[in-house]
PDB file of C-alpha atoms in Angstrom:
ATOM      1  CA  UNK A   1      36.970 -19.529  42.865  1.00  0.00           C
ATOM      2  CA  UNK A   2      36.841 -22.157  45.612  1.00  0.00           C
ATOM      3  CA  UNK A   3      40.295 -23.127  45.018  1.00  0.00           C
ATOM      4  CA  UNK A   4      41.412 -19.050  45.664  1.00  0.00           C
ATOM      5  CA  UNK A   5      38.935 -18.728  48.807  1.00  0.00           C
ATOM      6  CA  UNK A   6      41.463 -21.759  50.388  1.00  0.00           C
ATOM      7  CA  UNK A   7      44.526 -20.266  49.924  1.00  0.00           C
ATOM      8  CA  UNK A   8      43.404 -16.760  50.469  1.00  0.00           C
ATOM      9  CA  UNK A   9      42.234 -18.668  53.690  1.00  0.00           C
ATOM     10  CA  UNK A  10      46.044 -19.652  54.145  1.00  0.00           C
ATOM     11  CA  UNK A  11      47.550 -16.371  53.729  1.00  0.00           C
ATOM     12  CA  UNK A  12      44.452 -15.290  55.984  1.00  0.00           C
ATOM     13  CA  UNK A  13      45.700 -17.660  58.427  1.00  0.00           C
ATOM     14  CA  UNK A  14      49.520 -16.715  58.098  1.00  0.00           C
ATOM     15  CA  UNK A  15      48.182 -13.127  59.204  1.00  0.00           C
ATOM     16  CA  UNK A  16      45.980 -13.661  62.183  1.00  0.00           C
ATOM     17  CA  UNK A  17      48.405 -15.901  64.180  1.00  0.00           C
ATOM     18  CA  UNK A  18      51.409 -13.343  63.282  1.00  0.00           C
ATOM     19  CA  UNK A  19      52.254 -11.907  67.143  1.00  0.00           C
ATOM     20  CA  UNK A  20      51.732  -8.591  66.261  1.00  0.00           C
ATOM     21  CA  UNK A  21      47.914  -9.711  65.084  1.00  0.00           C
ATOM     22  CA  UNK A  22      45.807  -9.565  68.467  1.00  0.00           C
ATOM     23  CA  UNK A  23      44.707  -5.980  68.100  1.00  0.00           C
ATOM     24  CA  UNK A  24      42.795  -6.885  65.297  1.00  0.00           C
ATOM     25  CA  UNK A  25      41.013 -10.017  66.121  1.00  0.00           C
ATOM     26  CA  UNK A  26      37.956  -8.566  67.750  1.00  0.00           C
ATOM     27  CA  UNK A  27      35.942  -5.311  67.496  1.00  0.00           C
ATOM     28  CA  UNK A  28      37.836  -2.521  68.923  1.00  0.00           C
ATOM     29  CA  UNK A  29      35.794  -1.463  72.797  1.00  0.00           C
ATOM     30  CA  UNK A  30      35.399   1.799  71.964  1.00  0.00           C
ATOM     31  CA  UNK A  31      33.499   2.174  75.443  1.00  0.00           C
ATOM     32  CA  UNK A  32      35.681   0.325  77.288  1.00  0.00           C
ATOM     33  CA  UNK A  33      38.824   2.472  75.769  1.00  0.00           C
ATOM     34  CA  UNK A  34      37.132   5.355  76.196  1.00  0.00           C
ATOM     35  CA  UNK A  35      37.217   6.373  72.249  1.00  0.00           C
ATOM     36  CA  UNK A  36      34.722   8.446  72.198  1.00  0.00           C
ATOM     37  CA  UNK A  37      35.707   9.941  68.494  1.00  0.00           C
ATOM     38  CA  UNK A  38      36.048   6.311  67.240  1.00  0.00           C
ATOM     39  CA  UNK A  39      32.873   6.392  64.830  1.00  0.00           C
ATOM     40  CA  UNK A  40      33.329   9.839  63.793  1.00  0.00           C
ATOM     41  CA  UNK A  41      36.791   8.828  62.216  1.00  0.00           C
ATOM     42  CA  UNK A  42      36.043   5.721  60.992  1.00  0.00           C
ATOM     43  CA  UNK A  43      33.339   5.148  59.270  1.00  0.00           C
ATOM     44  CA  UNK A  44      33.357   1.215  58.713  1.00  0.00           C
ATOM     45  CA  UNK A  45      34.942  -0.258  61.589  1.00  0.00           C
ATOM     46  CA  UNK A  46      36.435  -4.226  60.484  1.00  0.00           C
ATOM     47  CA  UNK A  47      38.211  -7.030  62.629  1.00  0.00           C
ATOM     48  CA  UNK A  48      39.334 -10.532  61.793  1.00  0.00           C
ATOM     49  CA  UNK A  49      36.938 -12.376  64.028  1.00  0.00           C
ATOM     50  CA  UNK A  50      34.036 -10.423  61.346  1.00  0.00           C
ATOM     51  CA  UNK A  51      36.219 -11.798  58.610  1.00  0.00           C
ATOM     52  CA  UNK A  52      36.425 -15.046  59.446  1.00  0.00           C
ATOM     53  CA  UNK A  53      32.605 -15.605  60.427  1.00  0.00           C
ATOM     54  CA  UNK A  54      31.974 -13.803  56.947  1.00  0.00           C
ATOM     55  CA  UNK A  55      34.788 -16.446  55.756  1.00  0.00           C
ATOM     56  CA  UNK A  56      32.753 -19.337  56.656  1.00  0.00           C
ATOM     57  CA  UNK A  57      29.032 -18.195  55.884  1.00  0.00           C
ATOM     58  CA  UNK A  58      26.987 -20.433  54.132  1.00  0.00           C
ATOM     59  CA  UNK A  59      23.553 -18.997  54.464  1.00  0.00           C
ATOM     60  CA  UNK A  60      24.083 -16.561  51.365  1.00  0.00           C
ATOM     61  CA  UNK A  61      26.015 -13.606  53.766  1.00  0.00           C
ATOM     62  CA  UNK A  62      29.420 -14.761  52.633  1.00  0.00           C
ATOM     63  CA  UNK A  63      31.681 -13.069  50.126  1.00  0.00           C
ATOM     64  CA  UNK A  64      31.142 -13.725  46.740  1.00  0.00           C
ATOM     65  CA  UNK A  65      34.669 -13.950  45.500  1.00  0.00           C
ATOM     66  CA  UNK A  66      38.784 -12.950  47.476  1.00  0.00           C
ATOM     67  CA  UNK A  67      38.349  -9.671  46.257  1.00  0.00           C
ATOM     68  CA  UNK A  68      35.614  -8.788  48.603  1.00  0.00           C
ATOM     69  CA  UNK A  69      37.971 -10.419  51.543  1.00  0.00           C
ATOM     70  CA  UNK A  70      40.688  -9.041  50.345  1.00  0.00           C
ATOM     71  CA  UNK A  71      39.294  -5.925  50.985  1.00  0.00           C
ATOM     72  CA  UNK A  72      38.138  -6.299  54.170  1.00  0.00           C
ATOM     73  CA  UNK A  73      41.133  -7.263  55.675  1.00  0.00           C
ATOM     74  CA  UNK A  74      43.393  -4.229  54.178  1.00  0.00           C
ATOM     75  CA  UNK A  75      40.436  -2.247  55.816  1.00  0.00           C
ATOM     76  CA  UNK A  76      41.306  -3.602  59.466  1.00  0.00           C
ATOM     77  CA  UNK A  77      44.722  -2.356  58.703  1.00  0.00           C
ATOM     78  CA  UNK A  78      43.885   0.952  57.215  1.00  0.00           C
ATOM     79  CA  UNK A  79      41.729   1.919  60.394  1.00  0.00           C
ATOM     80  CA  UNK A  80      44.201   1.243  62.658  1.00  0.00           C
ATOM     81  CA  UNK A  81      46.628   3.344  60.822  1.00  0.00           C
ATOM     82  CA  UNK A  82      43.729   6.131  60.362  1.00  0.00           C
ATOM     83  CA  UNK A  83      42.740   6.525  64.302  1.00  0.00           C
ATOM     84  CA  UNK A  84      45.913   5.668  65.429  1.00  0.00           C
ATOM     85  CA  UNK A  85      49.034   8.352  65.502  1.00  0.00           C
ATOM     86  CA  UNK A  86      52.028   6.906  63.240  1.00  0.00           C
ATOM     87  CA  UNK A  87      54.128   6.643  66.452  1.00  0.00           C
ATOM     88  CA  UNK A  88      51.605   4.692  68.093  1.00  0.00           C
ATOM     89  CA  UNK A  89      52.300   0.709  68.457  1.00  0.00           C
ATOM     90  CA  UNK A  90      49.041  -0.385  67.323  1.00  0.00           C
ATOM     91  CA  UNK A  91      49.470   1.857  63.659  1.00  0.00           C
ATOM     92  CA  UNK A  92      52.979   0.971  63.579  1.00  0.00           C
ATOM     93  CA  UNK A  93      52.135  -3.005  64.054  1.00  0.00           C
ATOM     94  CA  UNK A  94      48.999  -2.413  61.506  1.00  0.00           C
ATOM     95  CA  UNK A  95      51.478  -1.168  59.110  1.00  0.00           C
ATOM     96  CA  UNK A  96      53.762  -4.209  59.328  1.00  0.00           C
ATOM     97  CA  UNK A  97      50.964  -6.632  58.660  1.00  0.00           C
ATOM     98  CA  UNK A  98      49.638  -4.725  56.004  1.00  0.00           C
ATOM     99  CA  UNK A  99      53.195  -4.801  54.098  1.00  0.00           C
ATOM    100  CA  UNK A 100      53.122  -8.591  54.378  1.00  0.00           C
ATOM    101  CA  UNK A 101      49.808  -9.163  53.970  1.00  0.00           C
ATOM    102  CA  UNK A 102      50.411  -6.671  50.562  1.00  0.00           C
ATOM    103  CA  UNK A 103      53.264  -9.466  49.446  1.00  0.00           C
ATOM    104  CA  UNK A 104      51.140 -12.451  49.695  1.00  0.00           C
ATOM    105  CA  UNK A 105      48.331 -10.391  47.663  1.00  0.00           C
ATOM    106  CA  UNK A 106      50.257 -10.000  44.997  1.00  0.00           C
ATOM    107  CA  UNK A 107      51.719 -13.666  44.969  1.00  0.00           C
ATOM    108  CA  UNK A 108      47.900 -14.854  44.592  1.00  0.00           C
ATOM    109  CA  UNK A 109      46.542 -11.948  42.125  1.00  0.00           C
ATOM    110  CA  UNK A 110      47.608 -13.836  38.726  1.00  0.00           C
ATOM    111  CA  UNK A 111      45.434 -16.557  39.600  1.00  0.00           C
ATOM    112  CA  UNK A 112      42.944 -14.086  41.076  1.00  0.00           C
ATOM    113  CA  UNK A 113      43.021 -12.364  37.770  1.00  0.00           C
ATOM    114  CA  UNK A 114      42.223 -15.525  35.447  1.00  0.00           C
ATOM    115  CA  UNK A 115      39.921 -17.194  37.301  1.00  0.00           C
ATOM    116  CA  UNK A 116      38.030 -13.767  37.107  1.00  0.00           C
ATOM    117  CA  UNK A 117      38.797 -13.427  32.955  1.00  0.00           C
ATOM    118  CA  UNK A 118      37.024 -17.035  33.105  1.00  0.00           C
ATOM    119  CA  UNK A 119      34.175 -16.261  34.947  1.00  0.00           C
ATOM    120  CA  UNK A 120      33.198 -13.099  32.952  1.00  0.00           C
ATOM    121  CA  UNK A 121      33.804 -15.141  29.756  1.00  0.00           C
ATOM    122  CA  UNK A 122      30.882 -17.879  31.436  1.00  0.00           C
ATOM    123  CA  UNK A 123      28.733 -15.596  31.936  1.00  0.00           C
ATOM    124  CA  UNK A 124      28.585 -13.869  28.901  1.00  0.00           C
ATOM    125  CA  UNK A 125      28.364 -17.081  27.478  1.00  0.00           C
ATOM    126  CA  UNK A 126      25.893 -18.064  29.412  1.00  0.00           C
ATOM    127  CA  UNK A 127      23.950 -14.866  29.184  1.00  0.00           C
ATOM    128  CA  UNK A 128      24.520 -15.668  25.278  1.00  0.00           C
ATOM    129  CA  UNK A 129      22.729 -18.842  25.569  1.00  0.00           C
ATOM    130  CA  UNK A 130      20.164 -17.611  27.513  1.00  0.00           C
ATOM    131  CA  UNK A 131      19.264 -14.509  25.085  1.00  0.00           C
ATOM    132  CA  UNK A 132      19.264 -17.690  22.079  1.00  0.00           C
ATOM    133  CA  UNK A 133      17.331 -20.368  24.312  1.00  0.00           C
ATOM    134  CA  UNK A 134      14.756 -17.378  24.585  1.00  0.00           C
ATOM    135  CA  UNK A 135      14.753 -16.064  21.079  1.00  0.00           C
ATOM    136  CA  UNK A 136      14.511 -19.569  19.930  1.00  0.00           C
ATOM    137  CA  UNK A 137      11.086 -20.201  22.208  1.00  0.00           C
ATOM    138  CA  UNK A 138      10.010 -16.898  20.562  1.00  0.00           C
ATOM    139  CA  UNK A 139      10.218 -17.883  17.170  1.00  0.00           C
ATOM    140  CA  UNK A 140       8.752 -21.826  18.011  1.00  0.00           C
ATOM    141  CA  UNK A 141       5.861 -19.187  19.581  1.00  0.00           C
ATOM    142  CA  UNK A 142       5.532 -17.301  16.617  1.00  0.00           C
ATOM    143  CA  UNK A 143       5.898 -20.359  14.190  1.00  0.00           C
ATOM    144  CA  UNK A 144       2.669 -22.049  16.331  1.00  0.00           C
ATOM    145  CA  UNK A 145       0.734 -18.657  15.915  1.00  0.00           C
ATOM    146  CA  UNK A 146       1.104 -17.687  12.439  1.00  0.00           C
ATOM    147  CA  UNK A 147       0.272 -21.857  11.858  1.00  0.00           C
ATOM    148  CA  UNK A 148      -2.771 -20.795  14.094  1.00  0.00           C
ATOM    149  CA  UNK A 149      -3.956 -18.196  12.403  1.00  0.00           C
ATOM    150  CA  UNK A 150      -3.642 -19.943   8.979  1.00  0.00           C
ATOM    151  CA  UNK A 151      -5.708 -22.250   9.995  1.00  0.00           C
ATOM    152  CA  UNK A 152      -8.003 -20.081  11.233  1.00  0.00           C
ATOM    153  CA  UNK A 153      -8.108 -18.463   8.174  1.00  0.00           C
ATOM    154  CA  UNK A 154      -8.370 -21.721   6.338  1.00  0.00           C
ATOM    155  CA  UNK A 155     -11.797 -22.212   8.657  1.00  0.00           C
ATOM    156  CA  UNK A 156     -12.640 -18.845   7.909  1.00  0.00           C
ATOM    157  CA  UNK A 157     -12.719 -19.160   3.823  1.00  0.00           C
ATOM    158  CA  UNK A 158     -14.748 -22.813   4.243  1.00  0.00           C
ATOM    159  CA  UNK A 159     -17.271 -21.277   6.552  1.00  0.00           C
ATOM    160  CA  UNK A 160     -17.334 -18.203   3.895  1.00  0.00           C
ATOM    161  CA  UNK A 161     -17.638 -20.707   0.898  1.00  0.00           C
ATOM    162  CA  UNK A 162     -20.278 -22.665   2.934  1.00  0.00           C
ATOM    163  CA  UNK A 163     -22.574 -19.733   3.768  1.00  0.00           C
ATOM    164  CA  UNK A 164     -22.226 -18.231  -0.275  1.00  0.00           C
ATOM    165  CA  UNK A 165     -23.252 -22.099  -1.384  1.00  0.00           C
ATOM    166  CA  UNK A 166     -25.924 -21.989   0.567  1.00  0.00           C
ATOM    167  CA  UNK A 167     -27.324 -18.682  -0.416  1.00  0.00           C
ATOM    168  CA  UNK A 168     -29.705 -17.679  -3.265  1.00  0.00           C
ATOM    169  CA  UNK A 169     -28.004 -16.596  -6.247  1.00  0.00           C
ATOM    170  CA  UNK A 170     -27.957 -12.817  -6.547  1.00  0.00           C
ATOM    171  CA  UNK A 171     -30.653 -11.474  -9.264  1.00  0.00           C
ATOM    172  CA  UNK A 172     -30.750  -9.448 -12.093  1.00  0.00           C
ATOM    173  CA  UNK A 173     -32.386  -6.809 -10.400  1.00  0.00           C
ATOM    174  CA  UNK A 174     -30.319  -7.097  -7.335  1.00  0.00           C
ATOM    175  CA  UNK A 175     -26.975  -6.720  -9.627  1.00  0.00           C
ATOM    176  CA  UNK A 176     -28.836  -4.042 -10.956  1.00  0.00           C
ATOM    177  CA  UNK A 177     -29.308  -2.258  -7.594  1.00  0.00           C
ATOM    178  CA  UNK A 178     -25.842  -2.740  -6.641  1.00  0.00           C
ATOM    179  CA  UNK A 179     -24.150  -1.822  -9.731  1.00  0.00           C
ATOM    180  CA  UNK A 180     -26.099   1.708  -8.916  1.00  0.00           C
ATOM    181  CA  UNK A 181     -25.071   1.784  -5.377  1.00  0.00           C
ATOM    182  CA  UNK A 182     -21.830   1.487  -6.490  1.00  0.00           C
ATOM    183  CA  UNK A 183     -21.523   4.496  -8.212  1.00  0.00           C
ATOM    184  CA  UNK A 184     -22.433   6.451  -5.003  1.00  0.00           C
ATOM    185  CA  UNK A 185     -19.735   5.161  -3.058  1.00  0.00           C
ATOM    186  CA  UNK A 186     -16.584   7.736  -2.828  1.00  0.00           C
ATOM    187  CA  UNK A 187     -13.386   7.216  -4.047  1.00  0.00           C
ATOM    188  CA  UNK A 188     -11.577   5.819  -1.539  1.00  0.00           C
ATOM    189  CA  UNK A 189     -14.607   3.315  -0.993  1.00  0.00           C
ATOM    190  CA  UNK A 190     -14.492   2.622  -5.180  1.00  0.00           C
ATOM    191  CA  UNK A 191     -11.236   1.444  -4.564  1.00  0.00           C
ATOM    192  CA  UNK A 192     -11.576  -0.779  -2.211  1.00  0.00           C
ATOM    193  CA  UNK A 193     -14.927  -2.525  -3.933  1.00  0.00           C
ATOM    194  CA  UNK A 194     -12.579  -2.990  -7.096  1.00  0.00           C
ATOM    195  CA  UNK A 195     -10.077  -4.867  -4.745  1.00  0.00           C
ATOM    196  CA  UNK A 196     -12.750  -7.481  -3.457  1.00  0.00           C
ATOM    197  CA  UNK A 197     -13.081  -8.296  -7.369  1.00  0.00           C
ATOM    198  CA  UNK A 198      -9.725  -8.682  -7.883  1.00  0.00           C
ATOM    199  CA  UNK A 199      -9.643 -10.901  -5.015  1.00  0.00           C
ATOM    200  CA  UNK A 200     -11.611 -13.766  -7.110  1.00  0.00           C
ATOM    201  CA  UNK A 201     -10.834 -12.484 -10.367  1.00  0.00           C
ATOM    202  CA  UNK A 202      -7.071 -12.673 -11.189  1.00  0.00           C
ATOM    203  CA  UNK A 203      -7.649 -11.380 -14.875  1.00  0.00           C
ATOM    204  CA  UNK A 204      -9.377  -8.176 -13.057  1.00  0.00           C
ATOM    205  CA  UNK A 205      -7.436  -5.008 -12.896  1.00  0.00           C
ATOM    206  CA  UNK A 206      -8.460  -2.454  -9.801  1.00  0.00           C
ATOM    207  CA  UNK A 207      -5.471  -0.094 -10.747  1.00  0.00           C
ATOM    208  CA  UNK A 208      -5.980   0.151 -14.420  1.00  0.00           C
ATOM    209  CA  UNK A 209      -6.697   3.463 -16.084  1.00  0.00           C
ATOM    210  CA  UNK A 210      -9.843   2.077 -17.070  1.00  0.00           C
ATOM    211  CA  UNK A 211     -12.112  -0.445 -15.524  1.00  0.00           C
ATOM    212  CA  UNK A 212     -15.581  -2.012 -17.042  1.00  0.00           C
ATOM    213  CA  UNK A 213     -17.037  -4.371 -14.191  1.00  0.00           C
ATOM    214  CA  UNK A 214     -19.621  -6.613 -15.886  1.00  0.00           C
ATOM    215  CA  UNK A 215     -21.635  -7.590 -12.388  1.00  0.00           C
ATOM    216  CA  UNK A 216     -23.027 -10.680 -14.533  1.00  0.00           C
ATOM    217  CA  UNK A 217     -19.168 -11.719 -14.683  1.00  0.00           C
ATOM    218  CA  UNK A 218     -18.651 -11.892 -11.271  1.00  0.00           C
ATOM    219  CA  UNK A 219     -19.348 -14.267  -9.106  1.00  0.00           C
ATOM    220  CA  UNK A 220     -22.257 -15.068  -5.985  1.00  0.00           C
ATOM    221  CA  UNK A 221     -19.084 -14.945  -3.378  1.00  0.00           C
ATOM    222  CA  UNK A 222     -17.958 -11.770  -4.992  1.00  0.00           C
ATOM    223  CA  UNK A 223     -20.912 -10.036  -5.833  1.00  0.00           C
ATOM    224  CA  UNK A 224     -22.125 -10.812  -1.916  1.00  0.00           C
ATOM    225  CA  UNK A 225     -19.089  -9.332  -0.570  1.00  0.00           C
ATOM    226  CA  UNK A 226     -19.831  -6.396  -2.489  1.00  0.00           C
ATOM    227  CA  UNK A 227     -23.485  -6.077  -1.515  1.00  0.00           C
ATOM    228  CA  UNK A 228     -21.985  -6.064   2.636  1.00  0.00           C
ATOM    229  CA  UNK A 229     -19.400  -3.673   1.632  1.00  0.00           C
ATOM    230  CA  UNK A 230     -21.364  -1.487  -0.260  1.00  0.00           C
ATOM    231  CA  UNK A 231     -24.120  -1.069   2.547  1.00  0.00           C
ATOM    232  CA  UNK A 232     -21.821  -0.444   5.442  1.00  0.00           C
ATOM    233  CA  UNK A 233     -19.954   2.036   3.289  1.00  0.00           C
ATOM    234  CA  UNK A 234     -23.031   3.716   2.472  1.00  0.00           C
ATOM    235  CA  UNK A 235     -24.744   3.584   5.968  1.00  0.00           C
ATOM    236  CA  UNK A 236     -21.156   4.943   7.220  1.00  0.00           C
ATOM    237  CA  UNK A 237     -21.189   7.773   4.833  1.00  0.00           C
ATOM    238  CA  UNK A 238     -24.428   8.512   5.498  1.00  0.00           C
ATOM    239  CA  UNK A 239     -23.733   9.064   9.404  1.00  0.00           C
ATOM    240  CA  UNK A 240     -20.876  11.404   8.720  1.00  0.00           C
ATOM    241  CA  UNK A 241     -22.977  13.253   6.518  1.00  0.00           C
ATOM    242  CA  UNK A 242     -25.405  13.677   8.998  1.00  0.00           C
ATOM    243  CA  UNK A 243     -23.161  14.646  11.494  1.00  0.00           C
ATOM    244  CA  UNK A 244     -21.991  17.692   9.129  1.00  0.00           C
ATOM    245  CA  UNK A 245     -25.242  18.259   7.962  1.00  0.00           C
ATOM    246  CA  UNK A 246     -25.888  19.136  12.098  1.00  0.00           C
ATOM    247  CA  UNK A 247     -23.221  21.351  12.037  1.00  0.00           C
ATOM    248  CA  UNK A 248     -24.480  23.324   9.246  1.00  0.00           C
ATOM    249  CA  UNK A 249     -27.730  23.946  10.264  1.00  0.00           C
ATOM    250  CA  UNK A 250     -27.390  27.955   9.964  1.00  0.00           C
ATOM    251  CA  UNK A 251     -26.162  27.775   6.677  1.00  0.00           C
ATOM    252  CA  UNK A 252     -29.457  25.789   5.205  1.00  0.00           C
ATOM    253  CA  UNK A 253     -31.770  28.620   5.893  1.00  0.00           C
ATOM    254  CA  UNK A 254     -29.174  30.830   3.827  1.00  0.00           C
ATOM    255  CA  UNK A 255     -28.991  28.939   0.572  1.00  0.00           C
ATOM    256  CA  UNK A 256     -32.769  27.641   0.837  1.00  0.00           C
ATOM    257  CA  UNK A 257     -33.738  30.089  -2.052  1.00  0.00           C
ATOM    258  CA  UNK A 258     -30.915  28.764  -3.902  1.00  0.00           C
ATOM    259  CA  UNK A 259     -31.551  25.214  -3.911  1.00  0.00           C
ATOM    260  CA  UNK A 260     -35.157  25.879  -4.797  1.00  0.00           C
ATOM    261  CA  UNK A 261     -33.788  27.640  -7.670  1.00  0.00           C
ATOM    262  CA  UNK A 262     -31.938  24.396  -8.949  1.00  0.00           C
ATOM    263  CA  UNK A 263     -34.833  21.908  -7.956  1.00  0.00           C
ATOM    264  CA  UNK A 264     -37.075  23.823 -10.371  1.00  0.00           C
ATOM    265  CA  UNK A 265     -34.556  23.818 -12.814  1.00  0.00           C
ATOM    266  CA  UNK A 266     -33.321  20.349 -12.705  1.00  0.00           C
ATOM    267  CA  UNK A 267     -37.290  19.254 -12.242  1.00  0.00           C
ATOM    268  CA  UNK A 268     -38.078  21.504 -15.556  1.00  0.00           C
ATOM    269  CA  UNK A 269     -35.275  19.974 -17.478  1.00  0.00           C
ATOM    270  CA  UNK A 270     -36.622  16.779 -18.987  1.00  0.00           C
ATOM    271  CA  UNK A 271     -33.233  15.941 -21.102  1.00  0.00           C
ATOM    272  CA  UNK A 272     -30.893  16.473 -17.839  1.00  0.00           C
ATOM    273  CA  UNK A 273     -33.525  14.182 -15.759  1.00  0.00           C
ATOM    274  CA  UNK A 274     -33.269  11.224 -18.796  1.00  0.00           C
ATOM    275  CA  UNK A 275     -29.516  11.617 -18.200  1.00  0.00           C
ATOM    276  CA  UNK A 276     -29.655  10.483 -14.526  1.00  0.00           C
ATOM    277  CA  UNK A 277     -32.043   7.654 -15.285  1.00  0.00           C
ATOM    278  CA  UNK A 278     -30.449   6.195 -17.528  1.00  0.00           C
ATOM    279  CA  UNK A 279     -26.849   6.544 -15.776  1.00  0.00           C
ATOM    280  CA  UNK A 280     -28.076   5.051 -12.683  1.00  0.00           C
ATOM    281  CA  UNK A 281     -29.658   2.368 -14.781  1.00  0.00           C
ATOM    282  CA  UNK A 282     -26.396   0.873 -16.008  1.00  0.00           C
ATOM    283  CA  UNK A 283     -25.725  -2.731 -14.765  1.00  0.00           C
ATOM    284  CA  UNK A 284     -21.529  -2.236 -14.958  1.00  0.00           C
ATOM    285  CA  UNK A 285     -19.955   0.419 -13.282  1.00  0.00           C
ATOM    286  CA  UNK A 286     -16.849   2.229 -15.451  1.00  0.00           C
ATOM    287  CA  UNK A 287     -14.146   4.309 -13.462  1.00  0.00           C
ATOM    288  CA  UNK A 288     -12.113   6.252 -14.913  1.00  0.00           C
ATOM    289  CA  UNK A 289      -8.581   6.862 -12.684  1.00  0.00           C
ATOM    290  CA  UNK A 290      -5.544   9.167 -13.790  1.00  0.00           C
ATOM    291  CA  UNK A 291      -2.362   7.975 -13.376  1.00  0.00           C
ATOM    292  CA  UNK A 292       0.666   9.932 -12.387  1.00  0.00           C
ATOM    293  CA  UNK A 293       3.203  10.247 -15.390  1.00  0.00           C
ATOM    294  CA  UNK A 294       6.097   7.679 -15.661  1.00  0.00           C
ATOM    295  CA  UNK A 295       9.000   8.993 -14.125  1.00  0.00           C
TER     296      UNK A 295
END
């Protein structure tokens, strides 16, 4: 692009010291002429002496590339021709220049033309690069973190194995209790319980049809996973329940008689009582889960 800005500069040259050139090479005095009208006909007035001093910029005003002086200087041209009547000298002696200057244009445009194909095709490479170098420090990030987290995780599962070592093994009672708790947990909890076995029990199958948990089977890391699980789950369901319960409060005083009813009966009902006892009771906890048909 340097090499087109000096011999754009030539043909630039060639221009400004043709003898029909000293109109243009200073602002027009519009006071001084008396052309009043001047800025209401042209809207961006241009001169060589602006040109050149663009020309030789180097504090970041210049022009970019010879389109941008190209342009310029068929603009000093053009407003001459557009204030000036076509009989006048000065749009007559714009003309001329123009016509030449036109010539010379197209003499440099080839080059013009490549130099631009080049530069587009370095910066899209180098916007290519770019978009790669910065993808590529994405995935070195993303590499580092996921490295991070695994060993955070690795920590994690030490500290966990640590803290279940030094606990107290679970008792019988206490497996007891939490088989029981178990069964009051809803579905969606149930499900999730049965995962945390099948987290340290690869032979254990949460999704099966059927599923006998033996809590003796299981072991202290498991079995105090469950116990946390199980009491938030509870404590959780408890609040929501509490929050409808508040809700319902006018309904309560409606069924009242109702419920009474069914305490009495349940109370009276020694075989129906045994059943609860003894279901609670239970050690292992059994679910029982329909699948959908094969399809």
């Amino acid at each position: 692009m340097q090499e087109l800005k000096r011999q754009f500069a030539a043909i630039f040259r060639q221009i400004t010291q043709h003898k029909w050139a000293w109109p243009f090479m200073h602002p027009v005095d519009v006071e001084g002429l008396g052309l009043h009208d001047y800025y209401e006909v042209i809207e961006k007035p241009m001169d060589f002496s602006t040109i050149k001093n663009k020309m030789d910029g180097k504090d970041g005003t210049g022009y970019r590339n010879v389109r941008e002086i190209y342009a310029d200087v068929r603009l000093v041209f053009k407003n001459a021709m557009k204030y000036n009547d076509e009989r006048d000298d000065v749009h007559v002696m714009a003309k001329s220049l123009l016509e030449k200057f036109e010539e010379k244009w197209l003499q440099l445009l080839p080059k013009v033309m490549e130099e631009e194909k080049r530069q587009e095709e370095e910066e899209a490479k180098a916007q290519l690069d770019m978009q790669l170098t910065q993808e590529a420090v994405q995935t070195n990030k993303a590499k580092e973190l996921r490295s991070e987290l695994n060993e955070v995780d690795m920590q994690l599962e030490n500290l966990r194995e640590t803290v279940i070592q030094k606990c107290r093994k679970m008792s019988t009672e206490e497996k007891k209790n939490l088989g029981t708790a178990l069964t009051r947990l809803s579905p969606e909890d149930l499900c999730k319980a049965l995962e945390i076995v099948a987290e340290n029990n690869p032979s254990f199958h949460a999704t099966a049809q059927e599923v006998d948990l033996d809590m003796d089977a299981q072991s202290e890391l498991t079995l105090w996973r469950l116990k946390v699980f199980v009491q938030e789950s509870l404590k959780a369901a408890s609040r929501s329940s509490g929050d409808m319960g508040g809700n319902n409060n006018n309904n309560n005083d409606d069924n009242n008689n109702e419920k009474d009813n069914s305490n009495k009966k349940n109370k009276n009902n020694p075989k129906r009582k045994k059943e609860i006892c003894d279901a609670l009771a239970k050690p292992a906890v059994k679910r029982t889960k329909k699948l959908p048909p094969n399809t």
